[in-house]
Amino acid sequence: MTSDAGPEKGFDLGRLLVERAGERYALHARHLNHQLPRMLHTIGFDKVYERAEGAYFWDEDGHDYLDMLAGFGVFGLGRHHPVVRKALHDVIDAGLADLTRFDCPPLPGLLGERLLAHSPHLERVFFCNSGTEAVESALKFARYATGRRRILYCDHAFHGLTAGSLSVNGEDGFRKGFDPLLPDSAVPLGDLDALERELRKGDVAAFILEPIQGKGVHAAPPGYLRAAQELLRRHKALLIADEVQTGLGRTGDFYAYQHEDGVEPDIVAVAKALSGGYVPVGATLAKGWIFEKVYSSMDRVLVHSASFGSNAQAMAAGLATLAVMEDERTVANARVTGDLLRTRLAALVDRYELLHDVRGRGLMIGIEFGRPKSLKLRGGWTMLQAARKGLFAQMVVVPLFQRHRILTQVSGDHLEVIKLIPPLIIGEREVDRFVEAFTDVMDDAHRGSGLMWDFGRTLIKQAVGSK
Ligand SMILES: Cc1ncc(COP(=O)(O)O)c(C=O)c1O
């Protein structure tokens, strides 16, 4: 704020937030990615939120919103968990000599020990600051350790958006215009023959996959991970599990690959929920021999490092998060509550012809819509599909938010799938609220006319206009 006497001196965060409260959307439009406020205005998501706790946040009028998105999965414990919050206050108040870079502070070792306890076949951890960085590290480690160059990945895969991670992204929409990327190759998820064909070429360092793909919520078919692991071992290539979204209990196991017995990836990437959502964090866990190759001599001590990696705030938040997960049995809750939510939603498939499938594991759930049988609905559906695939799912996300104050997302471009990744602490109350709201929106959609379809026509106009 400036006055006649010039800018006010000193820094007061509370005052700044109050003084500039009305400018958040304008500031974003002016200085950051201007398409975000534009998109939010278009779909009526342009709220002003005041505070958040657990699985809810509240707008300036005091209305509560149920969060079924968890900040793209970072708030596994919900927002502002008191134990994580206290750990952060404590670590800042402790005034530690952090990041000297020439000592071995206690917190990274403690978090490494605790994290590795969940995957006993892995022996070492590299800490970084995000999911994409954890994936970049995994790709570099695999290449160096095997002396090979090529990485295999799945169609529709998402592993982050920096250049290396983008090279193993299975969607053209993300890649286009950013090439040339690394020389990597895609195989369909679940296709062992395609995997073996590529492996036989003898130049593959690793195969990276999400045990359940974020895009569309597609799980690897039963037995696929173990069979893929056997093929990889036979061809001396590594298995990288990207658990950035699925890890830390999301799917009802600590890691999603643990759903299948005998799967022991050589490298595992995690991030998101590891710090309870407060502090950016990422971690790449690997077998000991991989670290021994990468860091093979004292000269190579900094061959792969990150200035902020293993900072005290991230490590303290990570330790507190893992402690809370154990104390509050978060993983078991994700399994039980996820089963309940999925079962109740799956029971609606027979009732609603536009609802085709409910799938996923734990609290990672995909709701897929598809072509209706009745003539009454088919016209509207066909018009939406002709304009742009994914518009019907958007038509559902919007009333869930505007009418029922529930935040969800369409699970990727051109997909008729909504993805639910709520905080892992939700219970029956949230399941009831979601199922009731979803039923109301589905009832509305199956009338074939009314506000929801009017909105569909607006979406069609926009989609056609932007072609
Ligand atoms: C499976 C997976 N890997 C990697 C990433 C990238 O993580 P970040 O956004 O922290 O870079 C994501 C993000 O959504 C993800 O879902």
GROMACS .gro file of C-alpha atoms and ligand atoms in nm:
model
  483
    1MET     CA    1   0.000   0.000   0.000
    2THR     CA    2   0.140   0.342  -0.082
    3SER     CA    3   0.049   0.668   0.084
    4ASP     CA    4   0.150   1.029   0.012
    5ALA     CA    5   0.458   0.961   0.221
    6GLY     CA    6   0.553   0.663  -0.004
    7PRO     CA    7   0.533   0.289   0.059
    8GLU     CA    8   0.474   0.183   0.419
    9LYS     CA    9   0.781   0.037   0.586
   10GLY     CA   10   0.807  -0.301   0.753
   11PHE     CA   11   0.626  -0.619   0.672
   12ASP     CA   12   0.296  -0.721   0.825
   13LEU     CA   13   0.143  -1.019   0.650
   14GLY     CA   14  -0.197  -0.983   0.819
   15ARG     CA   15  -0.224  -0.619   0.721
   16LEU     CA   16  -0.115  -0.688   0.363
   17LEU     CA   17  -0.379  -0.959   0.322
   18VAL     CA   18  -0.653  -0.734   0.458
   19GLU     CA   19  -0.551  -0.431   0.255
   20ARG     CA   20  -0.528  -0.615  -0.076
   21ALA     CA   21  -0.802  -0.872  -0.014
   22GLY     CA   22  -1.022  -0.762  -0.302
   23GLU     CA   23  -0.748  -0.782  -0.563
   24ARG     CA   24  -0.661  -1.150  -0.572
   25TYR     CA   25  -0.819  -1.232  -0.909
   26ALA     CA   26  -0.704  -0.907  -1.069
   27LEU     CA   27  -0.346  -0.957  -0.947
   28HIS     CA   28  -0.343  -1.309  -1.079
   29ALA     CA   29  -0.480  -1.198  -1.415
   30ARG     CA   30  -0.219  -0.922  -1.437
   31HIS     CA   31   0.094  -1.101  -1.316
   32LEU     CA   32   0.052  -1.479  -1.329
   33ASN     CA   33  -0.112  -1.731  -1.561
   34HIS     CA   34  -0.402  -1.515  -1.684
   35GLN     CA   35  -0.595  -1.816  -1.815
   36LEU     CA   36  -0.662  -1.943  -1.462
   37PRO     CA   37  -0.885  -1.654  -1.347
   38ARG     CA   38  -1.042  -1.651  -1.692
   39MET     CA   39  -1.136  -2.018  -1.664
   40LEU     CA   40  -1.259  -1.977  -1.305
   41HIS     CA   41  -1.484  -1.686  -1.401
   42THR     CA   42  -1.625  -1.888  -1.692
   43ILE     CA   43  -1.733  -2.186  -1.482
   44GLY     CA   44  -1.833  -1.982  -1.177
   45PHE     CA   45  -1.559  -2.119  -0.954
   46ASP     CA   46  -1.424  -1.769  -0.879
   47LYS     CA   47  -1.481  -1.775  -0.502
   48VAL     CA   48  -1.295  -1.600  -0.225
   49TYR     CA   49  -1.197  -1.854   0.037
   50GLU     CA   50  -1.122  -1.740   0.388
   51ARG     CA   51  -1.004  -2.048   0.572
   52ALA     CA   52  -0.971  -2.425   0.561
   53GLU     CA   53  -0.958  -2.719   0.795
   54GLY     CA   54  -0.960  -3.095   0.743
   55ALA     CA   55  -1.168  -3.184   0.438
   56TYR     CA   56  -1.343  -2.844   0.419
   57PHE     CA   57  -1.282  -2.486   0.328
   58TRP     CA   58  -1.504  -2.182   0.379
   59ASP     CA   59  -1.580  -1.884   0.159
   60GLU     CA   60  -1.617  -1.521   0.264
   61ASP     CA   61  -1.988  -1.572   0.334
   62GLY     CA   62  -1.913  -1.859   0.572
   63HIS     CA   63  -2.033  -2.139   0.339
   64ASP     CA   64  -1.847  -2.465   0.371
   65TYR     CA   65  -1.708  -2.658   0.072
   66LEU     CA   66  -1.627  -3.028   0.077
   67ASP     CA   67  -1.287  -3.085  -0.075
   68MET     CA   68  -1.279  -3.399  -0.293
   69LEU     CA   69  -0.959  -3.286  -0.465
   70ALA     CA   70  -0.719  -3.231  -0.173
   71GLY     CA   71  -0.504  -2.981  -0.364
   72PHE     CA   72  -0.439  -3.243  -0.638
   73GLY     CA   73  -0.365  -3.494  -0.364
   74VAL     CA   74  -0.125  -3.308  -0.137
   75PHE     CA   75  -0.363  -3.283   0.161
   76GLY     CA   76  -0.371  -3.649   0.249
   77LEU     CA   77  -0.427  -3.556   0.612
   78GLY     CA   78  -0.665  -3.277   0.527
   79ARG     CA   79  -0.577  -2.913   0.572
   80HIS     CA   80  -0.395  -2.780   0.876
   81HIS     CA   81  -0.351  -3.101   1.067
   82PRO     CA   82  -0.259  -2.979   1.419
   83VAL     CA   83   0.034  -3.222   1.460
   84VAL     CA   84   0.198  -3.118   1.132
   85ARG     CA   85   0.129  -2.756   1.207
   86LYS     CA   86   0.291  -2.781   1.549
   87ALA     CA   87   0.593  -2.960   1.403
   88LEU     CA   88   0.641  -2.670   1.163
   89HIS     CA   89   0.612  -2.409   1.436
   90ASP     CA   90   0.858  -2.613   1.644
   91VAL     CA   91   1.114  -2.652   1.369
   92ILE     CA   92   1.108  -2.281   1.282
   93ASP     CA   93   1.125  -2.181   1.649
   94ALA     CA   94   1.420  -2.418   1.703
   95GLY     CA   95   1.640  -2.188   1.491
   96LEU     CA   96   1.832  -2.484   1.345
   97ALA     CA   97   2.149  -2.443   1.141
   98ASP     CA   98   1.976  -2.588   0.839
   99LEU     CA   99   2.114  -2.628   0.484
  100THR     CA  100   2.474  -2.555   0.576
  101ARG     CA  101   2.539  -2.818   0.308
  102PHE     CA  102   2.853  -2.921   0.491
  103ASP     CA  103   2.709  -3.121   0.777
  104CYS     CA  104   2.463  -3.405   0.825
  105PRO     CA  105   2.152  -3.265   0.995
  106PRO     CA  106   1.933  -3.509   1.191
  107LEU     CA  107   1.592  -3.471   1.026
  108PRO     CA  108   1.662  -3.608   0.672
  109GLY     CA  109   1.814  -3.925   0.817
  110LEU     CA  110   1.518  -3.973   1.049
  111LEU     CA  111   1.264  -3.920   0.771
  112GLY     CA  112   1.461  -4.147   0.537
  113GLU     CA  113   1.461  -4.420   0.801
  114ARG     CA  114   1.088  -4.385   0.862
  115LEU     CA  115   0.995  -4.374   0.494
  116LEU     CA  116   1.212  -4.672   0.403
  117ALA     CA  117   1.047  -4.876   0.678
  118HIS     CA  118   0.739  -4.884   0.453
  119SER     CA  119   0.931  -5.046   0.167
  120PRO     CA  120   1.190  -5.276   0.324
  121HIS     CA  121   1.343  -5.382  -0.009
  122LEU     CA  122   1.459  -5.024  -0.074
  123GLU     CA  123   1.763  -4.886   0.102
  124ARG     CA  124   1.828  -4.521   0.023
  125VAL     CA  125   1.642  -4.193  -0.034
  126PHE     CA  126   1.713  -3.874  -0.224
  127PHE     CA  127   1.503  -3.579  -0.104
  128CYS     CA  128   1.392  -3.304  -0.342
  129ASN     CA  129   1.103  -3.059  -0.369
  130SER     CA  130   0.826  -3.193  -0.591
  131GLY     CA  131   0.683  -3.489  -0.775
  132THR     CA  132   0.838  -3.403  -1.106
  133GLU     CA  133   1.178  -3.366  -0.943
  134ALA     CA  134   1.141  -3.706  -0.776
  135VAL     CA  135   1.066  -3.851  -1.122
  136GLU     CA  136   1.359  -3.666  -1.284
  137SER     CA  137   1.586  -3.817  -1.020
  138ALA     CA  138   1.445  -4.164  -1.085
  139LEU     CA  139   1.508  -4.130  -1.461
  140LYS     CA  140   1.863  -4.007  -1.410
  141PHE     CA  141   1.942  -4.277  -1.154
  142ALA     CA  142   1.806  -4.549  -1.384
  143ARG     CA  143   2.007  -4.429  -1.681
  144TYR     CA  144   2.329  -4.397  -1.488
  145ALA     CA  145   2.293  -4.724  -1.301
  146THR     CA  146   2.216  -4.930  -1.614
  147GLY     CA  147   2.433  -4.737  -1.859
  148ARG     CA  148   2.136  -4.739  -2.097
  149ARG     CA  149   1.936  -4.450  -2.236
  150ARG     CA  150   1.580  -4.540  -2.322
  151ILE     CA  151   1.289  -4.519  -2.074
  152LEU     CA  152   0.957  -4.689  -2.141
  153TYR     CA  153   0.633  -4.535  -2.020
  154CYS     CA  154   0.260  -4.593  -2.060
  155ASP     CA  155   0.013  -4.433  -2.295
  156HIS     CA  156  -0.177  -4.161  -2.102
  157ALA     CA  157   0.089  -4.152  -1.829
  158PHE     CA  158   0.144  -3.839  -1.622
  159HIS     CA  159   0.473  -3.800  -1.436
  160GLY     CA  160   0.513  -3.422  -1.409
  161LEU     CA  161   0.586  -3.139  -1.647
  162THR     CA  162   0.959  -3.064  -1.641
  163ALA     CA  163   1.148  -3.173  -1.951
  164GLY     CA  164   1.255  -3.521  -1.837
  165SER     CA  165   0.917  -3.607  -1.687
  166LEU     CA  166   0.748  -3.464  -1.995
  167SER     CA  167   0.947  -3.710  -2.207
  168VAL     CA  168   0.757  -3.992  -2.036
  169ASN     CA  169   0.419  -3.818  -2.054
  170GLY     CA  170   0.163  -4.017  -2.251
  171GLU     CA  171  -0.047  -3.724  -2.378
  172ASP     CA  172   0.029  -3.520  -2.689
  173GLY     CA  173  -0.150  -3.217  -2.545
  174PHE     CA  174   0.121  -3.175  -2.283
  175ARG     CA  175   0.415  -3.257  -2.511
  176LYS     CA  176   0.329  -3.064  -2.826
  177GLY     CA  177   0.556  -2.768  -2.892
  178PHE     CA  178   0.806  -2.861  -2.621
  179ASP     CA  179   1.000  -3.116  -2.823
  180PRO     CA  180   1.254  -3.253  -2.888
  181LEU     CA  181   1.230  -3.445  -2.562
  182LEU     CA  182   1.433  -3.744  -2.442
  183PRO     CA  183   1.427  -4.048  -2.672
  184ASP     CA  184   1.171  -4.256  -2.485
  185SER     CA  185   0.889  -4.487  -2.598
  186ALA     CA  186   0.530  -4.548  -2.491
  187VAL     CA  187   0.362  -4.887  -2.442
  188PRO     CA  188  -0.005  -4.947  -2.358
  189LEU     CA  189  -0.071  -5.007  -1.986
  190GLY     CA  190  -0.130  -5.380  -1.938
  191ASP     CA  191   0.029  -5.491  -2.270
  192LEU     CA  192   0.316  -5.727  -2.178
  193ASP     CA  193   0.392  -5.816  -2.541
  194ALA     CA  194   0.452  -5.453  -2.630
  195LEU     CA  195   0.675  -5.418  -2.324
  196GLU     CA  196   0.879  -5.724  -2.419
  197ARG     CA  197   0.915  -5.610  -2.780
  198GLU     CA  198   1.077  -5.289  -2.659
  199LEU     CA  199   1.292  -5.461  -2.399
  200ARG     CA  200   1.436  -5.700  -2.658
  201LYS     CA  201   1.608  -5.406  -2.824
  202GLY     CA  202   1.850  -5.413  -2.530
  203ASP     CA  203   1.875  -5.036  -2.476
  204VAL     CA  204   1.604  -4.986  -2.211
  205ALA     CA  205   1.714  -4.845  -1.875
  206ALA     CA  206   1.373  -4.857  -1.707
  207PHE     CA  207   0.998  -4.878  -1.734
  208ILE     CA  208   0.815  -4.608  -1.536
  209LEU     CA  209   0.449  -4.640  -1.446
  210GLU     CA  210   0.176  -4.522  -1.212
  211PRO     CA  211   0.023  -4.834  -1.052
  212ILE     CA  212  -0.309  -4.651  -1.095
  213GLN     CA  213  -0.301  -4.387  -1.365
  214GLY     CA  214  -0.417  -4.044  -1.255
  215LYS     CA  215  -0.562  -3.977  -1.597
  216GLY     CA  216  -0.888  -4.170  -1.616
  217VAL     CA  217  -0.815  -4.370  -1.296
  218HIS     CA  218  -0.707  -4.687  -1.476
  219ALA     CA  219  -0.534  -4.953  -1.265
  220ALA     CA  220  -0.275  -5.189  -1.404
  221PRO     CA  221  -0.458  -5.521  -1.463
  222PRO     CA  222  -0.414  -5.790  -1.192
  223GLY     CA  223  -0.079  -5.968  -1.225
  224TYR     CA  224   0.060  -5.709  -1.467
  225LEU     CA  225   0.304  -5.542  -1.231
  226ARG     CA  226   0.466  -5.868  -1.127
  227ALA     CA  227   0.482  -6.000  -1.482
  228ALA     CA  228   0.630  -5.669  -1.601
  229GLN     CA  229   0.885  -5.685  -1.320
  230GLU     CA  230   0.991  -6.035  -1.429
  231LEU     CA  231   1.034  -5.923  -1.790
  232LEU     CA  232   1.234  -5.620  -1.681
  233ARG     CA  233   1.463  -5.832  -1.465
  234ARG     CA  234   1.518  -6.075  -1.748
  235HIS     CA  235   1.622  -5.787  -1.973
  236LYS     CA  236   1.826  -5.612  -1.701
  237ALA     CA  237   1.606  -5.304  -1.698
  238LEU     CA  238   1.460  -5.133  -1.390
  239LEU     CA  239   1.105  -5.087  -1.268
  240ILE     CA  240   1.019  -4.735  -1.150
  241ALA     CA  241   0.692  -4.694  -0.960
  242ASP     CA  242   0.562  -4.338  -0.970
  243GLU     CA  243   0.374  -4.317  -0.640
  244VAL     CA  244   0.358  -3.937  -0.637
  245GLN     CA  245  -0.022  -3.946  -0.638
  246THR     CA  246  -0.093  -4.304  -0.528
  247GLY     CA  247   0.162  -4.323  -0.244
  248LEU     CA  248   0.121  -4.243   0.125
  249GLY     CA  249  -0.199  -4.440   0.161
  250ARG     CA  250  -0.414  -4.295  -0.117
  251THR     CA  251  -0.518  -4.635  -0.254
  252GLY     CA  252  -0.561  -4.812   0.080
  253ASP     CA  253  -0.205  -4.950   0.089
  254PHE     CA  254   0.093  -4.736   0.184
  255TYR     CA  255   0.211  -4.772  -0.178
  256ALA     CA  256  -0.023  -4.877  -0.457
  257TYR     CA  257   0.229  -5.133  -0.592
  258GLN     CA  258   0.191  -5.321  -0.261
  259HIS     CA  259  -0.158  -5.423  -0.368
  260GLU     CA  260   0.008  -5.700  -0.565
  261ASP     CA  261   0.229  -5.953  -0.379
  262GLY     CA  262   0.591  -5.982  -0.483
  263VAL     CA  263   0.623  -5.645  -0.655
  264GLU     CA  264   0.947  -5.475  -0.555
  265PRO     CA  265   1.022  -5.175  -0.779
  266ASP     CA  266   1.387  -5.075  -0.809
  267ILE     CA  267   1.300  -4.708  -0.770
  268VAL     CA  268   0.994  -4.538  -0.617
  269ALA     CA  269   0.905  -4.168  -0.654
  270VAL     CA  270   0.687  -3.997  -0.390
  271ALA     CA  271   0.592  -3.636  -0.313
  272LYS     CA  272   0.253  -3.462  -0.265
  273ALA     CA  273   0.110  -3.591   0.066
  274LEU     CA  274   0.448  -3.658   0.226
  275SER     CA  275   0.462  -3.318   0.395
  276GLY     CA  276   0.095  -3.305   0.491
  277GLY     CA  277   0.050  -3.049   0.214
  278TYR     CA  278   0.234  -2.768   0.390
  279VAL     CA  279   0.581  -2.768   0.237
  280PRO     CA  280   0.695  -2.874  -0.111
  281VAL     CA  281   0.871  -3.209  -0.088
  282GLY     CA  282   0.968  -3.503  -0.304
  283ALA     CA  283   1.163  -3.823  -0.248
  284THR     CA  284   1.320  -4.086  -0.470
  285LEU     CA  285   1.369  -4.418  -0.296
  286ALA     CA  286   1.593  -4.680  -0.453
  287LYS     CA  287   1.784  -5.001  -0.402
  288GLY     CA  288   2.127  -4.953  -0.248
  289TRP     CA  289   2.328  -5.062  -0.555
  290ILE     CA  290   2.170  -4.783  -0.760
  291PHE     CA  291   2.291  -4.517  -0.517
  292GLU     CA  292   2.631  -4.686  -0.501
  293LYS     CA  293   2.667  -4.649  -0.877
  294VAL     CA  294   2.541  -4.290  -0.898
  295TYR     CA  295   2.744  -4.172  -0.599
  296SER     CA  296   3.037  -4.403  -0.671
  297SER     CA  297   3.316  -4.178  -0.546
  298MET     CA  298   3.373  -3.871  -0.331
  299ASP     CA  299   3.411  -3.664  -0.648
  300ARG     CA  300   3.054  -3.748  -0.738
  301VAL     CA  301   2.902  -3.642  -0.406
  302LEU     CA  302   2.707  -3.356  -0.568
  303VAL     CA  303   2.645  -3.519  -0.905
  304HIS     CA  304   2.273  -3.512  -0.829
  305SER     CA  305   2.151  -3.266  -0.566
  306ALA     CA  306   1.900  -2.988  -0.497
  307SER     CA  307   1.962  -2.669  -0.297
  308PHE     CA  308   1.640  -2.696  -0.099
  309GLY     CA  309   1.632  -3.077  -0.087
  310SER     CA  310   1.592  -3.218   0.266
  311ASN     CA  311   1.529  -2.874   0.420
  312ALA     CA  312   1.425  -2.887   0.785
  313GLN     CA  313   1.067  -2.769   0.733
  314ALA     CA  314   0.991  -3.036   0.473
  315MET     CA  315   1.160  -3.306   0.680
  316ALA     CA  316   0.981  -3.209   1.003
  317ALA     CA  317   0.648  -3.197   0.822
  318GLY     CA  318   0.723  -3.537   0.667
  319LEU     CA  319   0.807  -3.694   1.003
  320ALA     CA  320   0.493  -3.550   1.160
  321THR     CA  321   0.284  -3.671   0.864
  322LEU     CA  322   0.410  -4.029   0.891
  323ALA     CA  323   0.353  -4.025   1.268
  324VAL     CA  324  -0.005  -3.903   1.221
  325MET     CA  325  -0.068  -4.163   0.952
  326GLU     CA  326   0.034  -4.438   1.193
  327ASP     CA  327  -0.148  -4.294   1.497
  328GLU     CA  328  -0.471  -4.223   1.311
  329ARG     CA  329  -0.460  -4.533   1.089
  330THR     CA  330  -0.500  -4.318   0.783
  331VAL     CA  331  -0.420  -4.593   0.532
  332ALA     CA  332  -0.686  -4.822   0.678
  333ASN     CA  333  -0.936  -4.536   0.670
  334ALA     CA  334  -0.860  -4.473   0.303
  335ARG     CA  335  -0.933  -4.840   0.233
  336VAL     CA  336  -1.255  -4.863   0.438
  337THR     CA  337  -1.401  -4.525   0.345
  338GLY     CA  338  -1.291  -4.570  -0.017
  339ASP     CA  339  -1.469  -4.906  -0.034
  340LEU     CA  340  -1.783  -4.750   0.112
  341LEU     CA  341  -1.784  -4.457  -0.130
  342ARG     CA  342  -1.708  -4.673  -0.434
  343THR     CA  343  -1.973  -4.930  -0.341
  344ARG     CA  344  -2.240  -4.666  -0.293
  345LEU     CA  345  -2.154  -4.496  -0.621
  346ALA     CA  346  -2.130  -4.826  -0.809
  347ALA     CA  347  -2.485  -4.905  -0.693
  348LEU     CA  348  -2.602  -4.605  -0.899
  349VAL     CA  349  -2.470  -4.741  -1.230
  350ASP     CA  350  -2.790  -4.941  -1.288
  351ARG     CA  351  -3.007  -4.643  -1.201
  352TYR     CA  352  -2.850  -4.384  -1.434
  353GLU     CA  353  -2.795  -4.460  -1.799
  354LEU     CA  354  -2.537  -4.182  -1.834
  355LEU     CA  355  -2.328  -4.336  -1.557
  356HIS     CA  356  -2.114  -4.617  -1.701
  357ASP     CA  357  -1.849  -4.712  -1.449
  358VAL     CA  358  -1.717  -4.647  -1.100
  359ARG     CA  359  -1.362  -4.773  -1.043
  360GLY     CA  360  -1.043  -4.718  -0.849
  361ARG     CA  361  -0.898  -4.825  -0.520
  362GLY     CA  362  -0.905  -4.671  -0.175
  363LEU     CA  363  -0.973  -4.299  -0.202
  364MET     CA  364  -0.876  -4.268  -0.566
  365ILE     CA  365  -1.202  -4.312  -0.750
  366GLY     CA  366  -1.301  -4.259  -1.113
  367ILE     CA  367  -1.662  -4.202  -1.216
  368GLU     CA  368  -1.708  -4.254  -1.590
  369PHE     CA  369  -1.999  -4.130  -1.797
  370GLY     CA  370  -2.100  -4.268  -2.135
  371ARG     CA  371  -2.354  -4.275  -2.415
  372PRO     CA  372  -2.713  -4.306  -2.291
  373LYS     CA  373  -2.954  -4.560  -2.438
  374SER     CA  374  -3.274  -4.352  -2.441
  375LEU     CA  375  -3.355  -4.121  -2.729
  376LYS     CA  376  -3.448  -3.846  -2.481
  377LEU     CA  377  -3.086  -3.814  -2.364
  378ARG     CA  378  -2.898  -3.923  -2.670
  379GLY     CA  379  -2.944  -3.599  -2.866
  380GLY     CA  380  -2.790  -3.385  -2.593
  381TRP     CA  381  -2.508  -3.632  -2.533
  382THR     CA  382  -2.423  -3.653  -2.904
  383MET     CA  383  -2.416  -3.275  -2.935
  384LEU     CA  384  -2.178  -3.248  -2.640
  385GLN     CA  385  -1.950  -3.519  -2.780
  386ALA     CA  386  -1.942  -3.353  -3.120
  387ALA     CA  387  -1.835  -3.022  -2.962
  388ARG     CA  388  -1.572  -3.169  -2.731
  389LYS     CA  389  -1.527  -3.489  -2.533
  390GLY     CA  390  -1.531  -3.425  -2.159
  391LEU     CA  391  -1.805  -3.161  -2.161
  392PHE     CA  392  -2.058  -3.385  -1.987
  393ALA     CA  393  -1.818  -3.454  -1.699
  394GLN     CA  394  -1.768  -3.076  -1.676
  395MET     CA  395  -2.147  -3.036  -1.669
  396VAL     CA  396  -2.149  -3.258  -1.357
  397VAL     CA  397  -1.852  -3.096  -1.184
  398VAL     CA  398  -2.010  -2.751  -1.206
  399PRO     CA  399  -2.343  -2.819  -1.023
  400LEU     CA  400  -2.161  -3.037  -0.771
  401PHE     CA  401  -1.968  -2.724  -0.689
  402GLN     CA  402  -2.223  -2.448  -0.735
  403ARG     CA  403  -2.526  -2.621  -0.592
  404HIS     CA  404  -2.369  -2.858  -0.341
  405ARG     CA  405  -2.037  -2.688  -0.268
  406ILE     CA  406  -1.828  -2.995  -0.343
  407LEU     CA  407  -1.500  -2.955  -0.529
  408THR     CA  408  -1.410  -3.226  -0.783
  409GLN     CA  409  -1.227  -3.232  -1.115
  410VAL     CA  410  -1.256  -3.384  -1.460
  411SER     CA  411  -0.982  -3.644  -1.473
  412GLY     CA  412  -0.793  -3.511  -1.775
  413ASP     CA  413  -0.859  -3.345  -2.107
  414HIS     CA  414  -1.120  -3.504  -2.336
  415LEU     CA  415  -1.229  -3.755  -2.073
  416GLU     CA  416  -1.581  -3.820  -1.947
  417VAL     CA  417  -1.440  -3.918  -1.609
  418ILE     CA  418  -1.453  -3.736  -1.275
  419LYS     CA  419  -1.176  -3.819  -1.034
  420LEU     CA  420  -1.220  -3.814  -0.657
  421ILE     CA  421  -0.905  -3.782  -0.449
  422PRO     CA  422  -1.030  -3.640  -0.117
  423PRO     CA  423  -0.823  -3.613   0.200
  424LEU     CA  424  -0.774  -3.961   0.344
  425ILE     CA  425  -0.941  -3.857   0.668
  426ILE     CA  426  -1.295  -3.835   0.532
  427GLY     CA  427  -1.564  -4.059   0.684
  428GLU     CA  428  -1.930  -4.149   0.649
  429ARG     CA  429  -2.048  -3.791   0.680
  430GLU     CA  430  -1.853  -3.685   0.371
  431VAL     CA  431  -1.952  -4.003   0.184
  432ASP     CA  432  -2.322  -3.926   0.256
  433ARG     CA  433  -2.285  -3.567   0.145
  434PHE     CA  434  -2.113  -3.663  -0.177
  435VAL     CA  435  -2.352  -3.945  -0.269
  436GLU     CA  436  -2.660  -3.731  -0.199
  437ALA     CA  437  -2.524  -3.445  -0.408
  438PHE     CA  438  -2.417  -3.673  -0.690
  439THR     CA  439  -2.761  -3.838  -0.694
  440ASP     CA  440  -2.928  -3.498  -0.716
  441VAL     CA  441  -2.704  -3.395  -1.008
  442MET     CA  442  -2.761  -3.726  -1.187
  443ASP     CA  443  -3.139  -3.692  -1.139
  444ASP     CA  444  -3.115  -3.353  -1.298
  445ALA     CA  445  -2.902  -3.474  -1.586
  446HIS     CA  446  -3.147  -3.754  -1.662
  447ARG     CA  447  -3.436  -3.510  -1.701
  448GLY     CA  448  -3.271  -3.416  -2.030
  449SER     CA  449  -3.362  -3.048  -1.998
  450GLY     CA  450  -3.337  -2.764  -1.747
  451LEU     CA  451  -3.054  -2.557  -1.609
  452MET     CA  452  -2.791  -2.824  -1.634
  453TRP     CA  453  -2.849  -2.883  -2.005
  454ASP     CA  454  -2.873  -2.506  -2.062
  455PHE     CA  455  -2.527  -2.488  -1.914
  456GLY     CA  456  -2.425  -2.776  -2.144
  457ARG     CA  457  -2.531  -2.562  -2.441
  458THR     CA  458  -2.316  -2.276  -2.311
  459LEU     CA  459  -2.022  -2.516  -2.288
  460ILE     CA  460  -2.085  -2.633  -2.644
  461LYS     CA  461  -2.085  -2.273  -2.770
  462GLN     CA  462  -1.756  -2.205  -2.593
  463ALA     CA  463  -1.598  -2.527  -2.719
  464VAL     CA  464  -1.708  -2.462  -3.078
  465GLY     CA  465  -1.597  -2.098  -3.051
  466SER     CA  466  -1.248  -2.196  -2.938
  467LYS     CA  467  -1.193  -2.454  -3.218
  468LIG     C1  468   0.178  -3.959  -1.083
  468LIG     C2  469   0.237  -3.822  -1.078
  468LIG     N1  470   0.369  -3.806  -1.095
  468LIG     C3  471   0.425  -3.684  -1.090
  468LIG     C4  472   0.351  -3.571  -1.068
  468LIG     C5  473   0.416  -3.437  -1.064
  468LIG     O1  474   0.416  -3.386  -0.935
  468LIG     P1  475   0.442  -3.230  -0.911
  468LIG     O2  476   0.319  -3.159  -0.956
  468LIG     O3  477   0.466  -3.220  -0.763
  468LIG     O4  478   0.562  -3.193  -0.989
  468LIG     C6  479   0.213  -3.583  -1.050
  468LIG     C7  480   0.130  -3.464  -1.027
  468LIG     O5  481   0.011  -3.464  -1.033
  468LIG     C8  482   0.155  -3.712  -1.054
  468LIG     O6  483   0.023  -3.729  -1.038
   0.00000   0.00000   0.00000
